[in-house]
């Protein structure tokens, strides 16, 4: 299981300070909407300067028509990141177009499909999709698998079910991790690290429990020992 740390801090300088503390560690770092909209592709360059061995996950959750999705994925790959996300609900044609376009690269990023956001509980999900959450998440993961993607983003609660419905080699990436009983914030389907391990999660994503902790380095070191 690999650790991805979300760089969702208020200022670029705060993200850079966190990265400086964490350099040398075997981690993935996640650039999400906030950081990318504010700091752009230059931020990715700055991350590389701090530690060229950090694996970089660009979490832009693409959702659009197939041609626009493939163009956007191609631009993400040009930046040279290691992992990207799109929404499985964009459909099979869009996902297949993305994978086809990425074949042009000798080292394309891993592509993960969002199934059901970890901020939804069963009722939130039914209000939007009028469907049971885990069943729908599994259906979306199967669609992503059939479209040639590398994995699905889901909560720990769906990770094992998705592997059973696809293949154990189809990765699961699970946000909503609260390692030491921290506040859930806006996350509803949460788990600790042991739960993620039992569910065979391949990547866990942690943001606030690390960057809001007064000792982020100590917290990451403790987490890494538990993986
Ligand atoms: O702070 P916290 O640990 O809740 O951060 C989780 C991170 O994972 C955030 O950057 C959020 O955008 C991202 N994420 C998520 N749920 C998804 C996909 C991504 O929470 N389904």
Coordinates of N, CA and C and ligand atoms in Angstrom, one line a residue:
X1 N 0.8 -1.2 0.0 CA 0.0 0.0 0.0 C 0.9 1.3 0.0
X2 N 0.5 2.2 -0.8 CA 1.3 3.4 -1.0 C 0.5 4.6 -0.4
X3 N 1.3 5.6 0.1 CA 0.7 6.8 0.7 C 0.8 8.0 -0.3
X4 N -0.4 8.6 -0.5 CA -0.4 9.8 -1.3 C -0.8 11.0 -0.4
X5 N -0.1 12.0 -0.4 CA -0.4 13.2 0.5 C -1.0 14.3 -0.3
X6 N -2.2 14.7 0.1 CA -2.8 15.8 -0.6 C -2.2 17.2 -0.3
X7 N -1.8 17.9 -1.3 CA -1.2 19.2 -1.1 C -2.3 20.3 -1.3
X8 N -3.2 20.4 -0.3 CA -4.4 21.2 -0.4 C -4.3 22.5 0.5
X9 N -3.1 22.9 0.8 CA -2.9 24.0 1.7 C -3.3 25.3 1.0
X10 N -3.5 26.3 1.9 CA -4.1 27.6 1.4 C -3.1 28.4 0.5
X11 N -1.8 28.2 0.8 CA -0.8 29.0 0.0 C 0.2 28.0 -0.6
X12 N 0.7 28.4 -1.8 CA 1.8 27.5 -2.4 C 3.0 27.4 -1.4
X13 N 3.3 28.5 -0.8 CA 4.5 28.5 0.1 C 4.3 27.4 1.2
X14 N 3.1 27.2 1.7 CA 2.8 26.3 2.7 C 3.0 24.8 2.2
X15 N 2.5 24.6 1.0 CA 2.7 23.3 0.3 C 4.2 23.0 0.2
X16 N 4.9 24.0 -0.3 CA 6.4 23.8 -0.5 C 7.1 23.5 0.8
X17 N 6.7 24.2 1.9 CA 7.3 24.0 3.2 C 7.0 22.6 3.6
X18 N 5.8 22.1 3.4 CA 5.5 20.7 3.8 C 6.3 19.7 3.0
X19 N 6.5 20.0 1.7 CA 7.3 19.1 0.8 C 8.7 19.1 1.3
X20 N 9.2 20.2 1.7 CA 10.6 20.3 2.1 C 10.8 19.4 3.4
X21 N 9.8 19.4 4.2 CA 9.9 18.6 5.4 C 9.9 17.1 5.1
X22 N 9.2 16.7 4.0 CA 8.9 15.3 3.6 C 9.9 14.8 2.6
X23 N 10.9 15.6 2.1 CA 11.8 15.2 1.0 C 12.6 14.0 1.5
X24 N 12.8 13.1 0.6 CA 13.6 11.8 0.9 C 12.6 10.7 1.3
X25 N 11.4 11.0 1.6 CA 10.5 9.9 1.9 C 9.9 9.3 0.7
X26 N 9.5 8.0 0.8 CA 9.0 7.2 -0.3 C 7.4 7.5 -0.4
X27 N 7.0 8.6 -1.0 CA 5.6 9.0 -1.0 C 5.2 9.5 -2.3
X28 N 3.8 9.5 -2.5 CA 3.2 10.1 -3.6 C 2.7 11.5 -3.1
X29 N 2.7 12.5 -4.0 CA 2.1 13.8 -3.6 C 1.0 14.1 -4.5
X30 N -0.1 14.6 -4.0 CA -1.3 14.8 -4.8 C -1.5 16.3 -5.0
X31 N -1.5 16.7 -6.3 CA -1.8 18.1 -6.6 C -3.3 18.1 -7.1
X32 N -4.1 18.8 -6.3 CA -5.6 18.8 -6.6 C -6.0 20.1 -7.2
X33 N -7.3 20.3 -7.3 CA -7.9 21.5 -8.0 C -7.3 22.8 -7.4
X34 N -7.3 22.9 -6.1 CA -6.9 24.2 -5.5 C -5.5 24.6 -5.9
X35 N -4.6 23.6 -5.7 CA -3.2 24.0 -6.0 C -3.0 24.2 -7.5
X36 N -3.6 23.3 -8.3 CA -3.4 23.4 -9.8 C -4.0 24.7 -10.3
X37 N -5.2 25.0 -9.9 CA -5.8 26.3 -10.4 C -4.9 27.5 -10.0
X38 N -4.5 27.5 -8.8 CA -3.7 28.6 -8.3 C -2.3 28.7 -8.8
X39 N -1.6 27.5 -8.8 CA -0.2 27.5 -9.1 C 0.3 26.9 -10.4
X40 N -0.6 26.2 -11.1 CA -0.4 25.7 -12.4 C 0.7 24.6 -12.5
X41 N 1.1 24.4 -13.8 CA 2.1 23.3 -14.0 C 3.5 23.7 -13.4
X42 N 3.8 25.0 -13.2 CA 5.1 25.3 -12.6 C 5.2 24.7 -11.2
X43 N 4.1 24.6 -10.5 CA 4.1 24.0 -9.2 C 4.7 22.5 -9.3
X44 N 4.3 21.8 -10.3 CA 4.8 20.4 -10.5 C 6.3 20.5 -10.7
X45 N 6.8 21.5 -11.4 CA 8.3 21.6 -11.6 C 9.0 21.9 -10.2
X46 N 8.3 22.7 -9.4 CA 8.9 23.0 -8.1 C 8.9 21.8 -7.2
X47 N 7.9 21.0 -7.3 CA 7.9 19.7 -6.5 C 9.1 18.9 -6.9
X48 N 9.3 18.8 -8.2 CA 10.4 17.9 -8.7 C 11.7 18.5 -8.2
X49 N 11.8 19.8 -8.1 CA 13.1 20.4 -7.7 C 13.4 20.0 -6.2
X50 N 12.3 19.9 -5.4 CA 12.5 19.6 -4.0 C 12.9 18.1 -3.9
X51 N 12.3 17.2 -4.6 CA 12.7 15.8 -4.6 C 12.2 15.2 -5.8
X52 N 13.2 14.9 -6.8 CA 12.8 14.3 -8.0 C 12.2 12.9 -7.9
X53 N 12.4 12.3 -6.7 CA 11.8 10.9 -6.5 C 10.3 10.9 -6.0
X54 N 9.8 12.1 -5.7 CA 8.4 12.1 -5.3 C 7.6 11.7 -6.6
X55 N 6.6 10.8 -6.4 CA 5.7 10.4 -7.4 C 4.6 11.5 -7.4
X56 N 4.2 11.9 -8.6 CA 3.2 13.1 -8.6 C 1.9 12.6 -9.2
X57 N 0.8 12.9 -8.4 CA -0.5 12.5 -8.8 C -1.3 13.8 -9.0
X58 N -1.7 14.0 -10.3 CA -2.5 15.2 -10.6 C -4.0 14.9 -10.6
X59 N -4.6 15.3 -9.6 CA -6.0 14.9 -9.3 C -7.0 16.0 -9.8
X60 N -7.3 16.0 -11.1 CA -8.1 17.0 -11.7 C -9.5 16.5 -12.0
X61 N -9.8 15.2 -11.8 CA -11.1 14.6 -11.9 C -11.8 15.0 -13.2
X62 N -11.2 14.7 -14.4 CA -11.7 15.2 -15.6 C -13.1 14.6 -15.9
X63 N -14.0 15.5 -16.4 CA -15.3 15.0 -16.8 C -15.8 15.9 -17.9
X64 N -15.9 15.4 -19.2 CA -16.3 16.2 -20.3 C -16.6 15.3 -21.5
X65 N -16.8 15.8 -22.7 CA -17.0 15.0 -23.8 C -15.7 14.3 -24.2
X66 N -15.9 13.1 -24.9 CA -14.7 12.3 -25.1 C -13.5 13.0 -25.7
X67 N -13.7 13.8 -26.7 CA -12.5 14.5 -27.4 C -11.8 15.5 -26.4
X68 N -12.6 16.2 -25.6 CA -12.0 17.2 -24.7 C -11.3 16.4 -23.6
X69 N -11.9 15.3 -23.1 CA -11.2 14.5 -22.1 C -9.8 14.0 -22.6
X70 N -9.8 13.4 -23.8 CA -8.6 12.9 -24.4 C -7.5 14.0 -24.5
X71 N -8.0 15.2 -25.0 CA -7.0 16.3 -25.1 C -6.5 16.7 -23.8
X72 N -7.4 16.8 -22.8 CA -6.9 17.2 -21.4 C -6.0 16.1 -20.8
X73 N -6.3 14.9 -21.0 CA -5.4 13.8 -20.5 C -4.0 13.9 -21.1
X74 N -4.0 14.2 -22.4 CA -2.8 14.3 -23.2 C -1.9 15.5 -22.6
X75 N -2.6 16.6 -22.3 CA -1.9 17.7 -21.7 C -1.3 17.4 -20.3
X76 N -2.1 16.6 -19.6 CA -1.6 16.2 -18.2 C -0.3 15.3 -18.4
X77 N -0.4 14.4 -19.4 CA 0.7 13.5 -19.6 C 2.0 14.3 -20.1
X78 N 1.7 15.4 -20.8 CA 2.9 16.2 -21.3 C 3.6 16.8 -20.1
X79 N 2.9 17.1 -19.0 CA 3.5 17.7 -17.8 C 4.4 16.6 -17.2
X80 N 4.1 15.4 -17.5 CA 5.0 14.3 -17.0 C 4.6 13.8 -15.6
X81 N 3.3 13.8 -15.3 CA 2.9 13.3 -13.9 C 2.7 11.8 -14.0
X82 N 2.7 11.2 -12.8 CA 2.6 9.7 -12.7 C 1.2 9.2 -12.6
X83 N 0.3 10.0 -12.3 CA -1.1 9.5 -12.1 C -2.1 10.6 -12.3
X84 N -3.2 10.3 -13.0 CA -4.3 11.3 -13.2 C -5.7 10.6 -12.9
X85 N -6.7 11.5 -12.7 CA -8.0 11.0 -12.5 C -9.0 11.6 -13.5
X86 N -10.1 10.8 -13.7 CA -11.2 11.2 -14.5 C -12.5 10.6 -13.8
X87 N -13.6 11.1 -14.2 CA -14.9 10.5 -13.7 C -15.3 9.3 -14.5
X88 N -15.5 8.2 -13.9 CA -16.0 7.0 -14.7 C -17.4 7.3 -15.3
X89 N -18.2 8.2 -14.7 CA -19.5 8.5 -15.3 C -19.4 9.3 -16.6
X90 N -18.1 9.7 -17.0 CA -18.0 10.3 -18.3 C -18.2 9.2 -19.4
X91 N -18.2 8.0 -19.0 CA -18.6 6.9 -20.0 C -17.4 6.2 -20.6
X92 N -17.8 5.0 -21.2 CA -16.8 4.1 -21.8 C -16.0 4.8 -23.0
X93 N -16.8 5.5 -23.8 CA -16.1 6.0 -25.0 C -15.1 7.1 -24.6
X94 N -15.4 7.9 -23.6 CA -14.5 9.0 -23.2 C -13.3 8.3 -22.5
X95 N -13.5 7.3 -21.7 CA -12.4 6.6 -21.0 C -11.5 5.9 -22.0
X96 N -12.1 5.2 -23.0 CA -11.3 4.5 -24.0 C -10.5 5.6 -24.9
X97 N -11.1 6.7 -25.2 CA -10.4 7.7 -26.0 C -9.2 8.2 -25.2
X98 N -9.3 8.4 -23.9 CA -8.2 8.9 -23.1 C -7.1 7.8 -23.1
X99 N -7.4 6.5 -22.9 CA -6.4 5.5 -22.9 C -5.7 5.4 -24.3
X100 N -6.5 5.5 -25.3 CA -5.9 5.5 -26.7 C -4.9 6.6 -26.9
X101 N -5.3 7.8 -26.5 CA -4.5 9.0 -26.7 C -3.2 8.8 -25.9
X102 N -3.3 8.3 -24.7 CA -2.1 8.2 -23.8 C -1.1 7.1 -24.3
X103 N -1.5 6.3 -25.2 CA -0.6 5.2 -25.8 C 0.6 5.9 -26.5
X104 N 0.4 7.2 -26.9 CA 1.5 7.9 -27.6 C 2.7 8.0 -26.6
X105 N 2.5 7.9 -25.3 CA 3.6 8.1 -24.4 C 4.3 6.8 -24.0
X106 N 5.6 6.8 -23.9 CA 6.2 5.5 -23.5 C 6.0 5.3 -22.0
X107 N 5.9 6.4 -21.2 CA 5.6 6.2 -19.8 C 4.3 7.0 -19.4
X108 N 3.2 6.5 -19.9 CA 1.9 7.3 -19.6 C 1.6 7.3 -18.1
X109 N 0.9 8.3 -17.6 CA 0.5 8.2 -16.2 C -0.5 7.1 -16.0
X110 N -0.6 6.6 -14.7 CA -1.7 5.7 -14.4 C -3.0 6.5 -14.4
X111 N -4.0 5.9 -14.9 CA -5.3 6.6 -15.0 C -6.3 5.9 -14.0
X112 N -6.9 6.7 -13.1 CA -7.9 6.2 -12.2 C -9.2 6.8 -12.4
X113 N -10.3 6.1 -12.2 CA -11.6 6.6 -12.4 C -12.3 6.8 -11.1
X114 N -12.9 8.0 -10.9 CA -13.7 8.3 -9.7 C -15.0 7.5 -9.8
X115 N -15.4 6.8 -8.7 CA -16.6 6.1 -8.7 C -17.6 6.9 -7.9
X116 N -17.6 6.8 -6.6 CA -18.5 7.6 -5.7 C -17.6 8.4 -4.8
X117 N -17.7 9.7 -4.7 CA -16.9 10.5 -3.9 C -17.0 10.0 -2.4
X118 N -15.9 10.1 -1.7 CA -15.9 9.6 -0.3 C -16.7 10.6 0.6
X119 N -17.0 11.8 0.1 CA -17.8 12.7 0.9 C -19.3 12.4 0.9
X120 N -19.7 11.4 0.1 CA -21.2 11.0 0.0 C -21.4 9.9 1.0
X121 N -22.5 9.9 1.7 CA -23.0 8.7 2.4 C -24.1 8.2 1.5
X122 N -24.7 7.1 2.0 CA -25.7 6.4 1.2 C -26.8 7.3 0.7
X123 N -27.3 8.1 1.7 CA -28.5 9.0 1.4 C -28.1 10.1 0.4
X124 N -26.9 10.7 0.6 CA -26.5 11.8 -0.3 C -26.4 11.2 -1.8
X125 N -25.8 10.0 -1.8 CA -25.6 9.4 -3.1 C -27.0 9.1 -3.8
X126 N -27.9 8.5 -3.0 CA -29.2 8.2 -3.6 C -30.0 9.4 -4.0
X127 N -29.8 10.5 -3.3 CA -30.5 11.8 -3.7 C -30.0 12.2 -5.1
X128 N -28.8 12.0 -5.4 CA -28.3 12.4 -6.7 C -28.5 11.4 -7.8
X129 N -28.1 10.1 -7.5 CA -28.1 9.1 -8.5 C -29.3 8.1 -8.5
X130 N -30.1 8.2 -7.5 CA -31.3 7.3 -7.3 C -30.8 5.9 -7.4
X131 N -29.7 5.5 -6.8 CA -29.2 4.2 -6.9 C -28.4 3.8 -5.6
X132 N -28.3 2.5 -5.3 CA -27.5 2.2 -4.1 C -26.0 2.4 -4.4
X133 N -25.4 3.0 -3.4 CA -24.0 3.5 -3.6 C -23.0 2.4 -4.0
X134 N -22.9 1.3 -3.2 CA -21.8 0.4 -3.5 C -22.1 -0.3 -4.9
X135 N -23.4 -0.6 -5.1 CA -23.7 -1.3 -6.4 C -23.3 -0.4 -7.6
X136 N -23.6 0.9 -7.4 CA -23.3 1.9 -8.5 C -21.8 2.1 -8.7
X137 N -21.1 2.1 -7.5 CA -19.6 2.3 -7.6 C -19.0 1.1 -8.2
X138 N -19.5 -0.1 -8.0 CA -19.0 -1.3 -8.6 C -19.2 -1.3 -10.1
X139 N -20.4 -0.9 -10.5 CA -20.8 -0.8 -11.9 C -19.8 0.2 -12.6
X140 N -19.5 1.3 -12.0 CA -18.6 2.3 -12.6 C -17.2 1.8 -12.7
X141 N -16.8 1.1 -11.6 CA -15.4 0.5 -11.6 C -15.3 -0.5 -12.7
X142 N -16.3 -1.3 -12.9 CA -16.3 -2.3 -14.0 C -16.2 -1.7 -15.4
X143 N -16.9 -0.6 -15.5 CA -16.9 0.2 -16.8 C -15.4 0.7 -17.0
X144 N -14.8 1.2 -16.0 CA -13.5 1.7 -16.1 C -12.5 0.6 -16.4
X145 N -12.7 -0.5 -15.7 CA -11.8 -1.7 -16.0 C -11.9 -2.1 -17.5
X146 N -13.2 -2.2 -17.9 CA -13.4 -2.6 -19.3 C -12.9 -1.6 -20.3
X147 N -12.7 -0.4 -19.9 CA -12.2 0.7 -20.8 C -10.7 0.7 -20.7
X148 N -10.1 -0.1 -19.9 CA -8.6 -0.2 -19.9 C -7.9 0.7 -18.9
X149 N -8.7 1.3 -18.0 CA -8.0 2.1 -17.0 C -7.2 1.3 -16.0
X150 N -6.4 1.9 -15.2 CA -5.5 1.2 -14.2 C -6.2 1.0 -12.9
X151 N -7.2 1.8 -12.5 CA -7.8 1.6 -11.2 C -9.0 2.5 -11.0
X152 N -9.5 2.3 -9.8 CA -10.7 3.1 -9.4 C -10.4 3.9 -8.1
X153 N -11.0 5.1 -8.0 CA -11.0 5.8 -6.7 C -12.4 5.5 -6.0
X154 N -12.3 5.1 -4.8 CA -13.5 4.7 -4.1 C -13.2 4.8 -2.6
X155 N -14.1 4.5 -1.7 CA -13.8 4.4 -0.3 C -13.3 3.1 0.0
X156 N -12.7 2.9 1.2 CA -12.2 1.6 1.7 C -13.4 0.6 1.7
X157 N -14.6 1.1 1.9 CA -15.8 0.2 2.0 C -16.1 -0.5 0.7
X158 N -15.7 0.1 -0.5 CA -15.9 -0.6 -1.8 C -14.7 -1.2 -2.4
X159 N -13.5 -1.0 -1.7 CA -12.3 -1.5 -2.4 C -12.3 -3.0 -2.7
X160 N -12.6 -3.8 -1.7 CA -12.6 -5.2 -1.9 C -13.6 -5.7 -2.9
X161 N -14.8 -5.1 -2.8 CA -15.9 -5.4 -3.7 C -15.5 -5.1 -5.2
X162 N -14.8 -4.0 -5.4 CA -14.4 -3.6 -6.7 C -13.3 -4.6 -7.2
X163 N -12.4 -5.0 -6.3 CA -11.4 -6.0 -6.8 C -12.1 -7.3 -7.1
X164 N -13.0 -7.7 -6.3 CA -13.7 -9.0 -6.6 C -14.5 -8.9 -8.0
X165 N -15.0 -7.7 -8.3 CA -15.8 -7.6 -9.5 C -15.0 -7.4 -10.7
X166 N -13.7 -7.0 -10.5 CA -12.8 -6.8 -11.7 C -11.6 -7.8 -11.6
X167 N -10.5 -7.3 -11.1 CA -9.3 -8.2 -10.9 C -8.5 -7.7 -9.7
X168 N -7.8 -8.5 -9.1 CA -7.0 -8.0 -7.9 C -6.0 -7.0 -8.4
X169 N -5.6 -7.1 -9.6 CA -4.5 -6.2 -10.1 C -5.1 -4.9 -10.5
X170 N -6.4 -4.7 -10.6 CA -7.0 -3.4 -10.8 C -6.9 -2.6 -9.5
X171 N -6.2 -1.5 -9.6 CA -5.8 -0.8 -8.4 C -7.0 -0.1 -7.8
X172 N -7.0 0.0 -6.4 CA -8.0 0.9 -5.8 C -7.2 2.0 -5.0
X173 N -7.7 3.2 -5.1 CA -7.1 4.3 -4.4 C -8.2 4.9 -3.5
X174 N -7.9 5.0 -2.2 CA -9.0 5.3 -1.3 C -8.6 6.6 -0.5
X175 N -9.4 7.7 -0.7 CA -9.3 8.8 0.2 C -10.2 8.6 1.4
X176 N -10.4 9.6 2.2 CA -11.3 9.4 3.4 C -10.6 8.6 4.4
X177 N -9.2 8.7 4.5 CA -8.5 8.0 5.6 C -8.3 8.9 6.8
X178 N -8.6 8.4 7.9 CA -8.4 9.1 9.2 C -7.6 8.2 10.1
X179 N -6.2 8.3 10.0 CA -5.4 7.3 10.7 C -5.5 7.2 12.2
X180 N -5.6 8.3 12.8 CA -5.6 8.3 14.3 C -6.9 9.0 14.9
X181 N -8.0 8.6 14.3 CA -9.3 9.1 14.8 C -9.5 10.6 14.7
X182 N -8.9 11.2 13.7 CA -9.1 12.6 13.5 C -10.5 12.9 13.1
X183 N -10.8 14.2 13.1 CA -12.1 14.7 12.6 C -12.3 14.2 11.2
X184 N -13.6 13.8 10.9 CA -13.9 13.4 9.5 C -14.0 14.5 8.5
X185 N -14.1 15.8 9.0 CA -14.3 16.9 8.2 C -15.5 16.7 7.2
X186 N -15.4 16.9 5.9 CA -16.5 16.7 5.0 C -16.6 15.2 4.5
X187 N -15.7 14.4 4.9 CA -15.7 13.0 4.5 C -16.7 12.2 5.2
X188 N -17.4 11.3 4.5 CA -18.5 10.5 5.2 C -18.1 9.0 5.2
X189 N -17.5 8.5 4.1 CA -17.1 7.1 4.1 C -15.6 7.0 4.5
X190 N -15.3 6.9 5.8 CA -13.9 7.0 6.2 C -13.5 5.6 6.7
X191 N -12.2 5.5 6.9 CA -11.5 4.3 7.5 C -10.2 4.7 8.1
X192 N -9.7 3.8 8.9 CA -8.3 4.0 9.4 C -7.4 3.1 8.5
X193 N -6.1 3.1 8.8 CA -5.2 2.4 7.9 C -5.4 0.9 8.0
X194 N -5.7 0.3 9.1 CA -5.9 -1.1 9.2 C -7.1 -1.5 8.3
X195 N -8.1 -0.7 8.3 CA -9.3 -1.0 7.4 C -8.9 -1.0 6.0
X196 N -8.0 0.0 5.6 CA -7.6 0.1 4.2 C -6.7 -1.1 3.8
X197 N -5.9 -1.5 4.7 CA -5.1 -2.7 4.5 C -5.9 -3.9 4.3
X198 N -6.9 -4.1 5.2 CA -7.8 -5.3 5.1 C -8.6 -5.3 3.7
X199 N -8.9 -4.1 3.3 CA -9.7 -3.9 2.0 C -8.8 -4.0 0.8
X200 N -7.5 -4.3 1.0 CA -6.5 -4.4 -0.1 C -6.4 -3.1 -0.9
X201 N -6.6 -2.0 -0.3 CA -6.4 -0.7 -1.0 C -4.9 -0.6 -1.4
X202 N -4.7 -0.2 -2.7 CA -3.3 -0.1 -3.2 C -2.7 1.3 -2.8
X203 N -3.5 2.3 -2.8 CA -3.1 3.7 -2.5 C -4.0 4.3 -1.5
X204 N -3.5 4.9 -0.5 CA -4.4 5.7 0.4 C -4.0 7.2 0.2
X205 N -5.1 8.0 0.3 CA -4.9 9.5 0.1 C -5.2 10.1 1.5
X206 N -4.3 10.9 2.0 CA -4.5 11.6 3.2 C -4.1 13.1 3.1
X207 N -4.9 14.0 3.5 CA -4.6 15.4 3.4 C -4.6 16.0 4.8
X208 N -5.8 16.5 5.2 CA -5.9 17.3 6.5 C -5.3 16.6 7.7
X209 N -5.4 15.2 7.9 CA -4.8 14.7 9.1 C -3.3 14.8 9.1
X210 N -2.7 15.1 7.9 CA -1.2 15.3 7.9 C -0.9 16.8 8.0
X211 N -1.5 17.6 7.0 CA -1.0 19.0 7.0 C -1.6 19.8 8.0
X212 N -2.7 19.4 8.7 CA -3.2 20.2 9.8 C -2.6 19.7 11.2
X213 N -1.8 18.6 11.1 CA -1.2 18.2 12.4 C 0.0 19.1 12.7
X214 N 0.2 19.5 13.9 CA 1.4 20.3 14.2 C 2.7 19.6 13.9
X215 N 2.7 18.3 13.8 CA 4.0 17.6 13.5 C 3.7 16.7 12.2
X216 N 3.7 17.4 11.0 CA 3.4 16.6 9.8 C 4.4 15.5 9.5
X217 N 5.7 15.8 9.7 CA 6.7 14.8 9.4 C 6.6 13.6 10.3
X218 N 6.4 13.8 11.6 CA 6.2 12.7 12.6 C 5.0 11.9 12.2
X219 N 3.9 12.6 11.8 CA 2.7 11.9 11.4 C 2.9 11.0 10.2
X220 N 3.6 11.5 9.2 CA 3.8 10.7 8.0 C 4.7 9.5 8.3
X221 N 5.8 9.8 9.2 CA 6.7 8.7 9.5 C 5.9 7.6 10.2
X222 N 5.0 8.0 11.1 CA 4.2 7.0 11.9 C 3.3 6.2 10.9
X223 N 2.7 6.9 9.9 CA 1.8 6.3 8.9 C 2.6 5.3 8.1
X224 N 3.8 5.7 7.6 CA 4.6 4.9 6.7 C 5.0 3.6 7.4
X225 N 5.2 3.6 8.7 CA 5.5 2.4 9.5 C 4.3 1.4 9.5
X226 N 3.1 2.0 9.4 CA 1.9 1.1 9.5 C 1.5 0.5 8.1
X227 N 2.1 0.9 7.0 CA 1.7 0.5 5.7 C 2.1 -1.0 5.4
Ligands
LIG1 O1 -8.1 16.1 3.7 P1 -8.5 14.8 3.3 O2 -7.7 13.7 3.8 O3 -10.0 14.6 3.5 O4 -8.2 14.9 1.7 C1 -8.7 14.0 0.8 C2 -8.2 14.4 -0.6 O5 -8.6 13.4 -1.5 C3 -8.7 15.7 -1.1 O6 -7.6 16.3 -1.8 C4 -9.8 15.3 -2.0 O7 -10.0 16.3 -3.1 C5 -9.4 14.0 -2.5 N1 -10.4 13.1 -3.0 C6 -11.4 12.7 -2.1 N2 -12.4 11.8 -2.6 C7 -12.4 11.4 -3.8 C8 -11.4 11.8 -4.7 C9 -10.4 12.6 -4.2 O8 -11.5 13.1 -1.0 N3 -13.3 10.5 -4.3

